[in-house]
C-alpha atoms as one frame of an Amber mdcrd trajectory, in Angstrom:
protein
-118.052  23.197-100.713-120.509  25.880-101.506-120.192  28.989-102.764-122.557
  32.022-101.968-123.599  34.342-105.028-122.053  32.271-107.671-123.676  30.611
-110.730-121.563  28.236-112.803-121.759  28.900-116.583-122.038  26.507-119.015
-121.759  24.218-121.876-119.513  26.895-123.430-116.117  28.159-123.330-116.873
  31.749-123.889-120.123  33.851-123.430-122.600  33.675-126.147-124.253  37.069
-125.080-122.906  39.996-123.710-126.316  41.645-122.637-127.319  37.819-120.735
-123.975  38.212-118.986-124.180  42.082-117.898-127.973  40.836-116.656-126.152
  38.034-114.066-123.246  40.727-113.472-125.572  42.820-111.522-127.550  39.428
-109.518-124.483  36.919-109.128-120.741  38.186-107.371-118.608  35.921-109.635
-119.533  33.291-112.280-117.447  30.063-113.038-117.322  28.903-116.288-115.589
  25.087-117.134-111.939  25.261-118.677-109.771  22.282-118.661-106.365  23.105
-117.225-104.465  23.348-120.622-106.566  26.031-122.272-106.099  29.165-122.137
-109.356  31.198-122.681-108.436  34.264-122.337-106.265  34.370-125.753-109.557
  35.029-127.405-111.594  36.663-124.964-112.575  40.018-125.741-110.611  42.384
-123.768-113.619  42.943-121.144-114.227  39.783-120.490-110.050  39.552-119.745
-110.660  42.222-117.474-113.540  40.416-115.597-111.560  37.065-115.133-108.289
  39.092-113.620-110.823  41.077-111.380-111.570  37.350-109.802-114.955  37.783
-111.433-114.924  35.074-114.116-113.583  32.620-112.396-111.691  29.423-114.678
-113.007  26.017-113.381-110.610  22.872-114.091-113.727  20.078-114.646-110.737
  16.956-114.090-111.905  16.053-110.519-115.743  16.018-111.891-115.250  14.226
-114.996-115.722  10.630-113.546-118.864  10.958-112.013-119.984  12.802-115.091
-119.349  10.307-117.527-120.552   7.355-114.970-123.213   9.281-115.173-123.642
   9.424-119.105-123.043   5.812-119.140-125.901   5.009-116.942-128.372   7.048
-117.276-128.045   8.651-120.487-126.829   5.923-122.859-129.131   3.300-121.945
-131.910   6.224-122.966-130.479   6.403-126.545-130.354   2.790-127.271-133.873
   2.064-126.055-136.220   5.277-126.904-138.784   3.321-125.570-138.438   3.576
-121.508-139.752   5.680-119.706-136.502   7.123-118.740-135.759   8.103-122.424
-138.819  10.539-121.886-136.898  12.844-119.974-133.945  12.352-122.246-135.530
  12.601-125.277-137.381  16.031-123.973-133.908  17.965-123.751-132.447  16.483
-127.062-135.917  18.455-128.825-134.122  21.552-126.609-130.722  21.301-127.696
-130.795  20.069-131.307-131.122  23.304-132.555-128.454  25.130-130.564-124.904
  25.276-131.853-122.137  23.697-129.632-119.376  22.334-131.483-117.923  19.274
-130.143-114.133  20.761-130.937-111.079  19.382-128.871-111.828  21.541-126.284
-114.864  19.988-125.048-112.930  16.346-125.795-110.913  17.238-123.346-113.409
  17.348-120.419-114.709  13.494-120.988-112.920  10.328-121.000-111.532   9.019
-124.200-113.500   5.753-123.690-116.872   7.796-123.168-115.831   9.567-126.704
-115.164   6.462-128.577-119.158   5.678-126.968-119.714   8.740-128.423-118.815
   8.054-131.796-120.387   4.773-132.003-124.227   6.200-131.566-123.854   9.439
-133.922-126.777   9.233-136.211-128.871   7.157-134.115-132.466   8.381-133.980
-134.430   8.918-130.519-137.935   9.166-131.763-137.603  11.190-135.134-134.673
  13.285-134.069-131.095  12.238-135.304-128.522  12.096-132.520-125.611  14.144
-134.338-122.055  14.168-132.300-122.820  18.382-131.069-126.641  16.715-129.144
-124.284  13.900-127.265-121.756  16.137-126.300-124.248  18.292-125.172-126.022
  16.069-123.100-122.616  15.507-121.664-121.623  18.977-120.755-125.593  19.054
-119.348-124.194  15.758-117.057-120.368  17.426-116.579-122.120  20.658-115.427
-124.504  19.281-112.869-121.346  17.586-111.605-119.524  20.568-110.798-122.596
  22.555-109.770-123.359  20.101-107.149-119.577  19.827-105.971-119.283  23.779
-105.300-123.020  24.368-104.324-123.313  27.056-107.284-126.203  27.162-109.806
-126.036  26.197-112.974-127.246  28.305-116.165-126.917  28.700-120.183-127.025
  32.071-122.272-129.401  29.697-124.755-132.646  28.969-124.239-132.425  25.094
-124.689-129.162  24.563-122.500-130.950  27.221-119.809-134.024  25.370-119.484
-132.607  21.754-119.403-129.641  22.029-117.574-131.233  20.922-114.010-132.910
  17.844-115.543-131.131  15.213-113.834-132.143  16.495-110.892-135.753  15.975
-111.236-136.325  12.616-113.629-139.544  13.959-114.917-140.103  14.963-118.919
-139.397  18.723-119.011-142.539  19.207-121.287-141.348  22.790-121.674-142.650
  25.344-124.543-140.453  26.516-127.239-139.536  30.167-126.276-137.526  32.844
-128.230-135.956  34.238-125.720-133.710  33.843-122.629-135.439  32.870-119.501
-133.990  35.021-116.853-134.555  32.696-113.273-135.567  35.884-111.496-138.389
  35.989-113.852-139.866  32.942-112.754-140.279  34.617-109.470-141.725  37.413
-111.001-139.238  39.937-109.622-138.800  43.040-111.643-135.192  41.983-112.486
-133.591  43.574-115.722-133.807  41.442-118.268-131.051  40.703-121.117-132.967
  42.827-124.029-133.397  46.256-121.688-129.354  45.990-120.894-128.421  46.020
-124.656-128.150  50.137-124.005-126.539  49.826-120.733-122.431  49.582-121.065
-120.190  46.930-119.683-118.771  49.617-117.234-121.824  50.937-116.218-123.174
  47.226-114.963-119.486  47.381-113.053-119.905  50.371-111.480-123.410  49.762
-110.715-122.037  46.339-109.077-119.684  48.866-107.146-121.280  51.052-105.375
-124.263  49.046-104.655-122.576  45.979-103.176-124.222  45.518 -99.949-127.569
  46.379-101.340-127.157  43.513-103.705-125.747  41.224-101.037-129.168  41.560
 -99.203-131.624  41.322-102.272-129.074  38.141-103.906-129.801  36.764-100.243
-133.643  37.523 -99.548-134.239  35.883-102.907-132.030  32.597-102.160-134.047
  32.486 -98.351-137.241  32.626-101.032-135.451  29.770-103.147-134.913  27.855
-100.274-138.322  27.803 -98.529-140.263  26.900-101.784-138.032  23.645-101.995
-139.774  23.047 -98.682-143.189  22.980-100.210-145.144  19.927-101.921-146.883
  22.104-103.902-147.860  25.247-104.698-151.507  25.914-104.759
C-alpha cells in the first residue's frame, strides 16, 4: 500500500511541538502517528489536536501487523550491535544511540505494548550495557526499537517517516542505508524541505501563526499544495536515481 501526501509520525504518542506540527500541516494531507489498538490517545490530547484526528487528519495507526518484522529486526540487526561494539555494523548503531541518548522517550506501558514480551525481557537483560562510552539505559533500546517499529510501518504504507526531535528526525531512516550517520549535533529541527533548499516555513517562523490559520491556509489552497507536495516528491524521486551528486 502507499499512501500519497502522508508522513508517519513517530516514536511518540503525542506531538512534542505544536509549531513542528503546524509546519507539516501545511506540506503533508494527513499524518499517522503509531497507537496500539487499546489506547485511547485522544483522552489527553489537547482539544486541537482532537479536532485534527476526527477531521481524518491525524490518523491512529494500530502497529500489531508490523510488530514481528520489527522486532526480527531488533533481534538481528540491532542486538548483535550491542553485544559486540566492535563490528562494523555497531558503527551505524552506535552513531544513532550518540543521537538519541539525550532525548526523552519514556519506555511507559504504552510503548510495551507495541513489542513482543520476549523482545522486552531482551530488553531488560542489556540495560546498562555500554556501546563505546555511552550507557545503554532502557528509554535508548526502546528507542532504537520504535526507530525499527517505525521503518516497519513506513515501508508497509509507503509514507515517510519523521520525529519533532532532532535525534529521532535525523536517525530514523538509518536502516535503510547501513552506513554511520556521522551527522553534526544541531539545535534545532531539521525541516526535510530544507535539505532541498526550498523556502519552506520553518517550525520557529510558525510560532506566531495560529492552529486555525495553518487550517484554513490548508483550505483554500488545496490544489496548489497538491501540485507543489507533488513537484517536490517527482524531485525526491529522480535524485534516488542518481549515484551521486556532483
Amino acid at each position: 500500500m502507499n499512501e500519497t501526501g502522508v508522513m508517519l509520525y513517530y516514536p511518540y504518542l503525542h506531538f512534542q511541538d505544536i509549531h513542528w506540527l503546524k509546519a507539516s500541516l501545511l506540506y503533508w494531507e494527513s499524518i499517522r502517528r503509531i497507537v496500539p489498538r487499546s489506547i485511547e490517545p485522544e483522552l489527553e490530547d489537547p482539544p486541537a489536536i482532537k479536532d485534527l484526528v476526527s477531521e481524518g487528519i491525524i490518523v491512529n495507526t494500530d502497529p500489531t501487523s508490523y510488530i514481528p518484522k520489527a522486532a526480527d529486526d531488533f533481534t538481528k540487526r540491532i542486538i548483535p550491535c550491542i553485544d559486540d561494539a566492535s563490528s562494523k555494523a555497531a558503527e551505524v548503531v552506535l552513531e544513532v544511540v550518540r543521537e538519541i541518548e539525550y532525548v526523552p522517550l519514556s519506555l511507559d506501558v504504552t510503548h510495551q505494548m507495541k513489542m513482543p514480551e520476549s523482545l522486552w525481557l531482551e530488553m531488560q537483560k542489556r540495560e546498562g550495557s555500554n556501546m563505546g562510552q555511552h550507557e545503554l539505559t532502557i528509554d535508548v533500546l526502546g528507542g532504537l526499537y520504535m526507530i525499527c517499529l517505525a521503518n516497519q510501518i513506513s515501508e508497509g504504507i509507503g509514507a515517510i517517516m519523521q520525529a519533532d526531535t532532532v535525534g529521532y528526525d535525523k536517525c530514523g531512516t538509518y536502516l535503510r542505508f547501513g552506513q554511520p550517520i556521522n551527522i553534526a549535533r544541531e539545535t534545532s529541527i531539521p525541516h526535510g524541505l530544507f535539505h532541498l533548499e526550498i523556502d519552506f516555513p520553518s517550525p520557529e517562523q510558525l510560532s506566531g501563526v495560529s492552529l486555525a490559520s495553518i487550517m484554513d491556509f490548508r483550505a483554500k489552497y488545496s490544489g496548489e499544495r497538491d501540485r507543489f507536495r507533488q513537484m517536490v516528491e517527482d524531485i525526491l524521486t529522480h535524485a534516488r536515481t542518481l549515484d551521486s551528486v556532483p
